[in-house]
PDB file of C-alpha atoms in Angstrom:
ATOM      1  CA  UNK Y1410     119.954 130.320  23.555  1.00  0.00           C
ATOM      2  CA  UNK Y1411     119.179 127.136  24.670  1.00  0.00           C
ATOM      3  CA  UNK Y1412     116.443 126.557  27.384  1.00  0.00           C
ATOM      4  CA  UNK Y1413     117.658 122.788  28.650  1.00  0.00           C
ATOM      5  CA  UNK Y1414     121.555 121.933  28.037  1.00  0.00           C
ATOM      6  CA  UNK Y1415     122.477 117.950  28.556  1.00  0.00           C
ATOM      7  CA  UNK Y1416     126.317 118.014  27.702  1.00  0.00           C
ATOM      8  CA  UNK Y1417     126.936 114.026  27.683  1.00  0.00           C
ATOM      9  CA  UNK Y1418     125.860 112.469  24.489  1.00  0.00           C
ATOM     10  CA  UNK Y1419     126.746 109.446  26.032  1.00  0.00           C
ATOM     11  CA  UNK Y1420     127.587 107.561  29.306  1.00  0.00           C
ATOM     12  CA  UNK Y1421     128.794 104.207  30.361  1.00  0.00           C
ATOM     13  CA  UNK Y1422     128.461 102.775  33.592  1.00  0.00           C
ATOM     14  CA  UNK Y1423     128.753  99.124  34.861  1.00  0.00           C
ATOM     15  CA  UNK Y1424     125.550  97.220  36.647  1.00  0.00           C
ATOM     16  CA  UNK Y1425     124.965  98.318  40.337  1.00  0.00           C
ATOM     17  CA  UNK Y1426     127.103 101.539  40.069  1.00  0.00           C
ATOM     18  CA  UNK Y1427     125.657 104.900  40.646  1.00  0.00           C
ATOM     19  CA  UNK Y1428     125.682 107.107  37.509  1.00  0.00           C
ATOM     20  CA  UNK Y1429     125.193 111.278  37.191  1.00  0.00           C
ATOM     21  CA  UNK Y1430     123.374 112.292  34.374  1.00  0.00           C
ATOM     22  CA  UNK Y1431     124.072 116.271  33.600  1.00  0.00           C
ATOM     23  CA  UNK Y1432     121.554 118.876  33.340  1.00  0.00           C
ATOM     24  CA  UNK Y1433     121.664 122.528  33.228  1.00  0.00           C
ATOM     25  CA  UNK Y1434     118.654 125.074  32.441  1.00  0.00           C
ATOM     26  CA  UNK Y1435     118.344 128.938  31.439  1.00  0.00           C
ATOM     27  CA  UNK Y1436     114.984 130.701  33.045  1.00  0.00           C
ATOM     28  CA  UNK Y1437     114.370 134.187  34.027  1.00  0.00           C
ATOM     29  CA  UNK Y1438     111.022 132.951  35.469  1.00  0.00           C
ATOM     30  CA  UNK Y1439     110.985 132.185  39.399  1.00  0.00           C
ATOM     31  CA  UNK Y1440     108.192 129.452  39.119  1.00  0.00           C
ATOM     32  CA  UNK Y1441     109.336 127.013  36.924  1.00  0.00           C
ATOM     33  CA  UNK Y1442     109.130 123.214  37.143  1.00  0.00           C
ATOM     34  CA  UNK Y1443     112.061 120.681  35.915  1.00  0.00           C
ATOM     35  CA  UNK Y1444     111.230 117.012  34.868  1.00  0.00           C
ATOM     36  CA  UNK Y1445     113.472 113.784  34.052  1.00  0.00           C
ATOM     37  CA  UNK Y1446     111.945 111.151  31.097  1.00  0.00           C
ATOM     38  CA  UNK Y1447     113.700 107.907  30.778  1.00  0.00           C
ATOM     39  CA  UNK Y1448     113.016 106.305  26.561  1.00  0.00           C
ATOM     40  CA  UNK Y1449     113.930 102.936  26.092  1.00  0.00           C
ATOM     41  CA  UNK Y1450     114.272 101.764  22.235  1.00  0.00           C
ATOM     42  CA  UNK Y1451     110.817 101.783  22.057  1.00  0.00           C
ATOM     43  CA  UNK Y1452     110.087 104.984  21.763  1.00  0.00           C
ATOM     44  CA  UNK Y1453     107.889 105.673  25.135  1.00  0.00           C
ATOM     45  CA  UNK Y1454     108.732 108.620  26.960  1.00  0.00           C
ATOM     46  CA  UNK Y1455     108.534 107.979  30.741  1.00  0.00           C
ATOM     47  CA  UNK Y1456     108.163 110.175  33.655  1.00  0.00           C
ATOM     48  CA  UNK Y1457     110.703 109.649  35.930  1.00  0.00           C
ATOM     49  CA  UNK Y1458     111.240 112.556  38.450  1.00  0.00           C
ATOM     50  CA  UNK Y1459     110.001 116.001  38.891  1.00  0.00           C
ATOM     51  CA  UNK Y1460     111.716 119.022  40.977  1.00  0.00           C
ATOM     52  CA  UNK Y1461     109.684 122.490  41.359  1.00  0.00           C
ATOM     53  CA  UNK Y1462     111.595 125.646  41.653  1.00  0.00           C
ATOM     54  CA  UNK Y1463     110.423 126.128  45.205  1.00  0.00           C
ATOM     55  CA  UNK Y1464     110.815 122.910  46.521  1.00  0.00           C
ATOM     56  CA  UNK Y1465     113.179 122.856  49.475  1.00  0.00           C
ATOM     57  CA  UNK Y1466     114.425 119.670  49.489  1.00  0.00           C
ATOM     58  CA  UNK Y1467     115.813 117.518  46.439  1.00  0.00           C
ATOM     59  CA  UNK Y1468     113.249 115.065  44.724  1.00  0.00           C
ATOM     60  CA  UNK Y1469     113.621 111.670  45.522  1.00  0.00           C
ATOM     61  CA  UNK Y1470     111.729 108.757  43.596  1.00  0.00           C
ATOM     62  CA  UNK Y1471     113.533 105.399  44.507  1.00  0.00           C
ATOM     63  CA  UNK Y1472     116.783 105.101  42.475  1.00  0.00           C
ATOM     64  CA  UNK Y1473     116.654 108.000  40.803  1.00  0.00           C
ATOM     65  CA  UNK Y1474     117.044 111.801  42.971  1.00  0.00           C
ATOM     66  CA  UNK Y1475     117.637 114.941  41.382  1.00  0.00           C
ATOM     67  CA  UNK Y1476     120.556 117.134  42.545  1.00  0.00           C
ATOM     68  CA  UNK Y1477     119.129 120.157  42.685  1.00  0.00           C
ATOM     69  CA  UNK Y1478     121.235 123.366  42.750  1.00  0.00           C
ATOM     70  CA  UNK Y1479     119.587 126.041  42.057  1.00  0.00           C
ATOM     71  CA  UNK Y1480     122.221 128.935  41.999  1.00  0.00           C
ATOM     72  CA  UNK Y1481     124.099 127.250  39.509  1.00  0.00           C
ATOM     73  CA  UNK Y1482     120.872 126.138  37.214  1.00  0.00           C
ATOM     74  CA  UNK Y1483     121.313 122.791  37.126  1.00  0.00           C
ATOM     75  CA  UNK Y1484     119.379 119.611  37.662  1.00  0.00           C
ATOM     76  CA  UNK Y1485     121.278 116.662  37.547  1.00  0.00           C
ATOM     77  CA  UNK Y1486     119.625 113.314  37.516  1.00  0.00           C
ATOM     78  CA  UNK Y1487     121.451 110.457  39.951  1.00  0.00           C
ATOM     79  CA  UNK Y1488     120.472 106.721  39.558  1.00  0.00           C
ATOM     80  CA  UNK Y1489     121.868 104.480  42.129  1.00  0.00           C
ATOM     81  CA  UNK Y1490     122.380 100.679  41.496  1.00  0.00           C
ATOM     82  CA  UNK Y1491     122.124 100.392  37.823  1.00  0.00           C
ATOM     83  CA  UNK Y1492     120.987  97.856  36.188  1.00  0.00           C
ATOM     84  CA  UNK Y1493     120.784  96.914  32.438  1.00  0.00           C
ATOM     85  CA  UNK Y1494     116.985  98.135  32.286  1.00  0.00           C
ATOM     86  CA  UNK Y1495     118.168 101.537  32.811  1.00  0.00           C
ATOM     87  CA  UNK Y1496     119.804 101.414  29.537  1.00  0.00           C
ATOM     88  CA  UNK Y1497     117.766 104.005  27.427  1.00  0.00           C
ATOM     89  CA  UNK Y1498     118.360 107.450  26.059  1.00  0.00           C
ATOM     90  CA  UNK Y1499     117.170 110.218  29.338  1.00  0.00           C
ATOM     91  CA  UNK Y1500     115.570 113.618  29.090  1.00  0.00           C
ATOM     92  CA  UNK Y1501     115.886 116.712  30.856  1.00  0.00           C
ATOM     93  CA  UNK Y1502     112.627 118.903  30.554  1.00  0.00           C
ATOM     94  CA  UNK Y1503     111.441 122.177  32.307  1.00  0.00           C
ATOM     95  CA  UNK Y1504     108.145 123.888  32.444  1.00  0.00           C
ATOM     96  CA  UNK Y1505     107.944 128.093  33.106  1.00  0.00           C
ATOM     97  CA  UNK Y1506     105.536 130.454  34.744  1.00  0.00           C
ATOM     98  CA  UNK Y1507     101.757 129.854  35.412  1.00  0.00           C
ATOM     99  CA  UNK Y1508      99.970 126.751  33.953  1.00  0.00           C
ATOM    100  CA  UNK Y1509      99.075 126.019  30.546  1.00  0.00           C
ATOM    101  CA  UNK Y1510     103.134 126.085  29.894  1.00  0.00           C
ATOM    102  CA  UNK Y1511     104.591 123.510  27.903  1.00  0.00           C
ATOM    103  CA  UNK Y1512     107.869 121.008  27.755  1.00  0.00           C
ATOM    104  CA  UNK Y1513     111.140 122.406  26.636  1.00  0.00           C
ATOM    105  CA  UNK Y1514     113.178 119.340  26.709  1.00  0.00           C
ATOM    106  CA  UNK Y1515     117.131 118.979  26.008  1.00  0.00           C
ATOM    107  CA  UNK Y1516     118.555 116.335  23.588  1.00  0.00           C
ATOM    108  CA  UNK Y1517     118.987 114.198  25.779  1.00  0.00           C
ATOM    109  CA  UNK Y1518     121.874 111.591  26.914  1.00  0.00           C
ATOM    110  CA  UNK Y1519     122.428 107.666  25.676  1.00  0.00           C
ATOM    111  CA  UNK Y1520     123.197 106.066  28.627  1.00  0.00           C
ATOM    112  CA  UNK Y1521     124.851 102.395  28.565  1.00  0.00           C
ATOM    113  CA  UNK Y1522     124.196  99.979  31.181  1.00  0.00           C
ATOM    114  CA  UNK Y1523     126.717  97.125  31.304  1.00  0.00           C
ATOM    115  CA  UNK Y1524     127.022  93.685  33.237  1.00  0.00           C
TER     116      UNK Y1524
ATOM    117  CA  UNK V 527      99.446  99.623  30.341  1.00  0.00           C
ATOM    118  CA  UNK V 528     100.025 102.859  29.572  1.00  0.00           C
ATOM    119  CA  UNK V 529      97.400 105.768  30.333  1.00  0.00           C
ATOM    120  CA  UNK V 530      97.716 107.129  26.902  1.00  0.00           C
ATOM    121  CA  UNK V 531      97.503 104.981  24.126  1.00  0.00           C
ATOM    122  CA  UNK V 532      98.799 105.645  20.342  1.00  0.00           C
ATOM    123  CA  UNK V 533      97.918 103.721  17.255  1.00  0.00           C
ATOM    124  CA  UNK V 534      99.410 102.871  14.941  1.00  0.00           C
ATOM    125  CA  UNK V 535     102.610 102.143  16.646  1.00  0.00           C
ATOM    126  CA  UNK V 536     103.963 102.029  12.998  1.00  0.00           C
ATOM    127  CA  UNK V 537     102.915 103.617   9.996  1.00  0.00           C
ATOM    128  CA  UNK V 538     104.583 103.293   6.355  1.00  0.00           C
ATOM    129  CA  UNK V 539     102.678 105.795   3.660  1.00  0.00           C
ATOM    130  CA  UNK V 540     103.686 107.267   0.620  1.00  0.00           C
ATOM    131  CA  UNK V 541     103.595 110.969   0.068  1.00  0.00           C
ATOM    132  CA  UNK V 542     100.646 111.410  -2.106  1.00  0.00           C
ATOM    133  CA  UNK V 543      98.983 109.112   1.383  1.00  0.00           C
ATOM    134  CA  UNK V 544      95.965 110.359   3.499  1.00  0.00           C
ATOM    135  CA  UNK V 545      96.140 108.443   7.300  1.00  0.00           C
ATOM    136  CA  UNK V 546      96.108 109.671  10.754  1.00  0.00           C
ATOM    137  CA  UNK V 547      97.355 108.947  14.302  1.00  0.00           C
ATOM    138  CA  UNK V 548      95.057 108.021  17.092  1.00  0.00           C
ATOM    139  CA  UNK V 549      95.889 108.918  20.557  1.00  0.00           C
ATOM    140  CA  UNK V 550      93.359 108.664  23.849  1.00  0.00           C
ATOM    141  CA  UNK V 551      94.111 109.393  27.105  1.00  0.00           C
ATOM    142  CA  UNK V 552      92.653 107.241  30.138  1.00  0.00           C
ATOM    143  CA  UNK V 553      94.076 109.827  32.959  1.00  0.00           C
ATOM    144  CA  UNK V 554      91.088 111.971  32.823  1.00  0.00           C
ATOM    145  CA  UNK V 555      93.417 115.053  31.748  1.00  0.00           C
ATOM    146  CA  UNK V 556      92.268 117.945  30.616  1.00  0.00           C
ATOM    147  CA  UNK V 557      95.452 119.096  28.523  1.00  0.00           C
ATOM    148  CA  UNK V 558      96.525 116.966  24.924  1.00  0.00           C
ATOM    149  CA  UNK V 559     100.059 117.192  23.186  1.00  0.00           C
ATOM    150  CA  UNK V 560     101.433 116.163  19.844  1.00  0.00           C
ATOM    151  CA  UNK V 561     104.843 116.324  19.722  1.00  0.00           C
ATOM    152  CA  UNK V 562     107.779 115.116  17.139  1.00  0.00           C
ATOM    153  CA  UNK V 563     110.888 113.693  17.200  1.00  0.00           C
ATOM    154  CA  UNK V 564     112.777 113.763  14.862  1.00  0.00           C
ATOM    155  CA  UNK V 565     116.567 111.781  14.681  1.00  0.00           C
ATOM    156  CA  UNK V 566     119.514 113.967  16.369  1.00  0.00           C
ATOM    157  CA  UNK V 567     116.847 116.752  17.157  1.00  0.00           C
ATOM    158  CA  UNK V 568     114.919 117.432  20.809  1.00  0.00           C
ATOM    159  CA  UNK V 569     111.646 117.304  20.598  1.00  0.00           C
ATOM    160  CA  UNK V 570     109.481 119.330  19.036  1.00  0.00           C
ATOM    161  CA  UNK V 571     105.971 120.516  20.173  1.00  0.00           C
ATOM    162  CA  UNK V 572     103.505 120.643  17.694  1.00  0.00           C
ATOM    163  CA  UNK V 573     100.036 121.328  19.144  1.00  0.00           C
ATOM    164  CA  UNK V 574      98.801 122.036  22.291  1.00  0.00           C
ATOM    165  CA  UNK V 575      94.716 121.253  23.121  1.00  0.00           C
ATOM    166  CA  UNK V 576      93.341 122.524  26.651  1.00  0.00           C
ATOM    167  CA  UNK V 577      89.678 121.572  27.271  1.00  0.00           C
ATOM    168  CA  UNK V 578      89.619 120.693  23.130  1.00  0.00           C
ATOM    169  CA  UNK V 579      90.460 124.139  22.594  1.00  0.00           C
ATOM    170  CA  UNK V 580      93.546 124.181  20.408  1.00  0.00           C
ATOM    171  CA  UNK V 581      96.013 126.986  22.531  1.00  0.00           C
ATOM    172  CA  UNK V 582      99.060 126.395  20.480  1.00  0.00           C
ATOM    173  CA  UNK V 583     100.017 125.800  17.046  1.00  0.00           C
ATOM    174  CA  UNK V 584     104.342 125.839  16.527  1.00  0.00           C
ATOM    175  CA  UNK V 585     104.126 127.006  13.300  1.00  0.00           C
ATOM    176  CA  UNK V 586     103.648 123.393  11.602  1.00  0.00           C
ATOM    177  CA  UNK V 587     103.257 122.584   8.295  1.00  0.00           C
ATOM    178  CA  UNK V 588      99.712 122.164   7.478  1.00  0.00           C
ATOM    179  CA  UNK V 589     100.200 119.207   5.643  1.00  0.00           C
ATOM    180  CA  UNK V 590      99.781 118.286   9.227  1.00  0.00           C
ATOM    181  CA  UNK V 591      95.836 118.795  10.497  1.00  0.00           C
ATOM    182  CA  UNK V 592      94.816 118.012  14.273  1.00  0.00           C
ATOM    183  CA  UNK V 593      91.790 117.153  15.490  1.00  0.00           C
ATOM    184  CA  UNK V 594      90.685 117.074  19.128  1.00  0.00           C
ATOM    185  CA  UNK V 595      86.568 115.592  19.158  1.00  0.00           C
ATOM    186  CA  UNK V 596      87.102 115.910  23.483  1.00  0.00           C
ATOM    187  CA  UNK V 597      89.099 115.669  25.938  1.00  0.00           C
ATOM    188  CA  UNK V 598      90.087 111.966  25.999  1.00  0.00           C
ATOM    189  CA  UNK V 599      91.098 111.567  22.098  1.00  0.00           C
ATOM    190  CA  UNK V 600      93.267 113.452  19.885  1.00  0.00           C
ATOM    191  CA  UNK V 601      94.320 112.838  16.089  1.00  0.00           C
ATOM    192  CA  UNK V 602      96.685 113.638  13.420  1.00  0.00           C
ATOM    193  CA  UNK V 603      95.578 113.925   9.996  1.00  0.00           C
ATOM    194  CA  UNK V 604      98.267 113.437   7.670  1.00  0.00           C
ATOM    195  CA  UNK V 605      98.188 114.177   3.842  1.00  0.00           C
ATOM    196  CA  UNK V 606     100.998 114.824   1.154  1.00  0.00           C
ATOM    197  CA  UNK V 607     103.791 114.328   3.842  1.00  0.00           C
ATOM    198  CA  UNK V 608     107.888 115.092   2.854  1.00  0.00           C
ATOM    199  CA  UNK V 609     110.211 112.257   3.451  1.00  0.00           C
ATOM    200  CA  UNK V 610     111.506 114.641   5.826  1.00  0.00           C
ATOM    201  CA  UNK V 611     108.094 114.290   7.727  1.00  0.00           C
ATOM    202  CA  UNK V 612     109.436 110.657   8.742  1.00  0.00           C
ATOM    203  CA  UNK V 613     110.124 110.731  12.793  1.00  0.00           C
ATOM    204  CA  UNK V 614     108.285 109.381  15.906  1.00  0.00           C
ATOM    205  CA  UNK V 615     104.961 111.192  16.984  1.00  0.00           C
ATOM    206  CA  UNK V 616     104.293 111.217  20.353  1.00  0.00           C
ATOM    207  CA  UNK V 617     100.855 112.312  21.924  1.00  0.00           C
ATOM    208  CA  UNK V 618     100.762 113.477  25.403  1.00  0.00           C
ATOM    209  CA  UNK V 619      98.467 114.401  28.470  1.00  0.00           C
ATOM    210  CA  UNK V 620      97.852 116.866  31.499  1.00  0.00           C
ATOM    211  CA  UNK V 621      96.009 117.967  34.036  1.00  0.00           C
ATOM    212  CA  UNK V 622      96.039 121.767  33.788  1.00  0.00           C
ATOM    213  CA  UNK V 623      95.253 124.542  36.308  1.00  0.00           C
ATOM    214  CA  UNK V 624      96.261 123.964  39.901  1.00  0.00           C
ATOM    215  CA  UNK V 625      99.752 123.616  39.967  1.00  0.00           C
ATOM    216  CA  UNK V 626     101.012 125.579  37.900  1.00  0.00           C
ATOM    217  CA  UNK V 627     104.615 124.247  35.765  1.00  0.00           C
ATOM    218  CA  UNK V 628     104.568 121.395  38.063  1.00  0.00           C
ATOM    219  CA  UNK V 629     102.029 119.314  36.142  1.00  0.00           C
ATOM    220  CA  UNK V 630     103.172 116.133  34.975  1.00  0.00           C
ATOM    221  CA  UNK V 631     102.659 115.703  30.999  1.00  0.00           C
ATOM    222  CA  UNK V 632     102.356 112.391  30.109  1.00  0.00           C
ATOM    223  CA  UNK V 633     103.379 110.394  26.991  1.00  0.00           C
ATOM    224  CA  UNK V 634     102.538 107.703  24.829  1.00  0.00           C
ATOM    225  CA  UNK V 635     104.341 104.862  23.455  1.00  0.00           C
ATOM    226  CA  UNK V 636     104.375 107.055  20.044  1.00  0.00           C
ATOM    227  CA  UNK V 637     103.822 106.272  16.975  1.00  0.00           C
ATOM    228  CA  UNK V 638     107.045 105.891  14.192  1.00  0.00           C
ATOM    229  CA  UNK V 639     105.924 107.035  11.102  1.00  0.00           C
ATOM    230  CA  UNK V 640     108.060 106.551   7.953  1.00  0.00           C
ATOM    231  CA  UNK V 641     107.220 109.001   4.797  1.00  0.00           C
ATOM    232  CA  UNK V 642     108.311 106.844   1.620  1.00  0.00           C
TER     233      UNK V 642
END
């Protein structure tokens, strides 16, 4: 079964709109860490926001905020205010259990910025 | 500029080819990745180095040899590679041990390697 599930492929949104980018995770662990990456046509793979299982309150990190809801296992990623350098395919990734624990990431979604 | 560097960004080698990928971290991290990615495909680890101590291995060809000299620098050695070999490598970095899954790994600009 899959660990990380992005179900868009592919979104559009227009310049200074907000835009919801879908994530959902499978974990019997209760310490587990989730993590969005943001890679532009490059090919680098940038951090962008991180939410631990225990944290209270959603992650915040300028535009981008994670809607965390737990219950339902999913982590979706919210940018507000697009604009056409957000263009760039985005990752969902979660850690489990102690340290040492590596990336399990999802396969991502394209998202298209336009003016 | 990025805390972990790659070189080559690009690489073009035929299959009979020795060459290797360079990575170093300037982060002072004591974790190293290598990790590939493949088109249409999430990405795949391939080796995991904690204190140069290689902790994971994801059942990789062994056409594919890492090498980890310390903490800061981390190579692929690549030798008889498949076309099918041909994706973007991307070396990564973390500070392991305090806080559990909530370290931060981070990546590279990668480097695209194409197997002709």
């Amino acid at each position: 079964a899959q660990k990380i599930t992005q179900t868009q492929p592919g979104m559009f949104v227009q310049e200074k709109e907000a835009v919801t980018l879908d994530c959902t995770y499978d974990t019997s662990d209760p310490s587990y860490g989730l993590f969005w990456y943001k890679q532009p046509s490059s090919g680098e793979m940038i951090f962008l926001i991180y939410q631990g299982s225990y944290d209270q309150q959603n992650a915040t990190e300028g535009r981008y905020s994670l809607n965390f809801q737990k219950a339902r296992k999913s982590a979706n990623l919210v940018i507000s205010a697009s604009q056409l350098g957000d263009s760039a395919m985005y990752f969902c990734a979660m850690r489990e259990g102690g340290g040492y624990s590596t990336l399990t990431f999802g396969k991502g979604t394209m998202l298209l910025v336009s003016p | 500029e990025t805390g972990v560097t790659q070189t080559p960004r690009h690489l073009v080698m035929g299959m009979t080819n020795k060459k290797s990928l360079k990575c170093e971290q300037h982060l002072g991290h004591n974790a190293m990745y290598w990790y590939k990615q493949s088109a249409k495909k999430p990405l795949e680890l391939m080796f995991v180095y904690n204190f140069k101590e290689q902790t994971e291995n994801n059942s990789v060809p062994s056409r594919f040899s890492p090498e980890c000299p310390n903490s800061s620098h981390l190579f692929l050695h690549l030798h008889t590679l498949q076309p099918e070999d041909s994706a973007l490598y991307l070396c990564a970095s973390s500070q392991e041990g305090d806080r559990g899954p909530g370290n931060t790994i981070y990546f590279g600009e990668g480097s695209w390697l194409t197997v002709v």
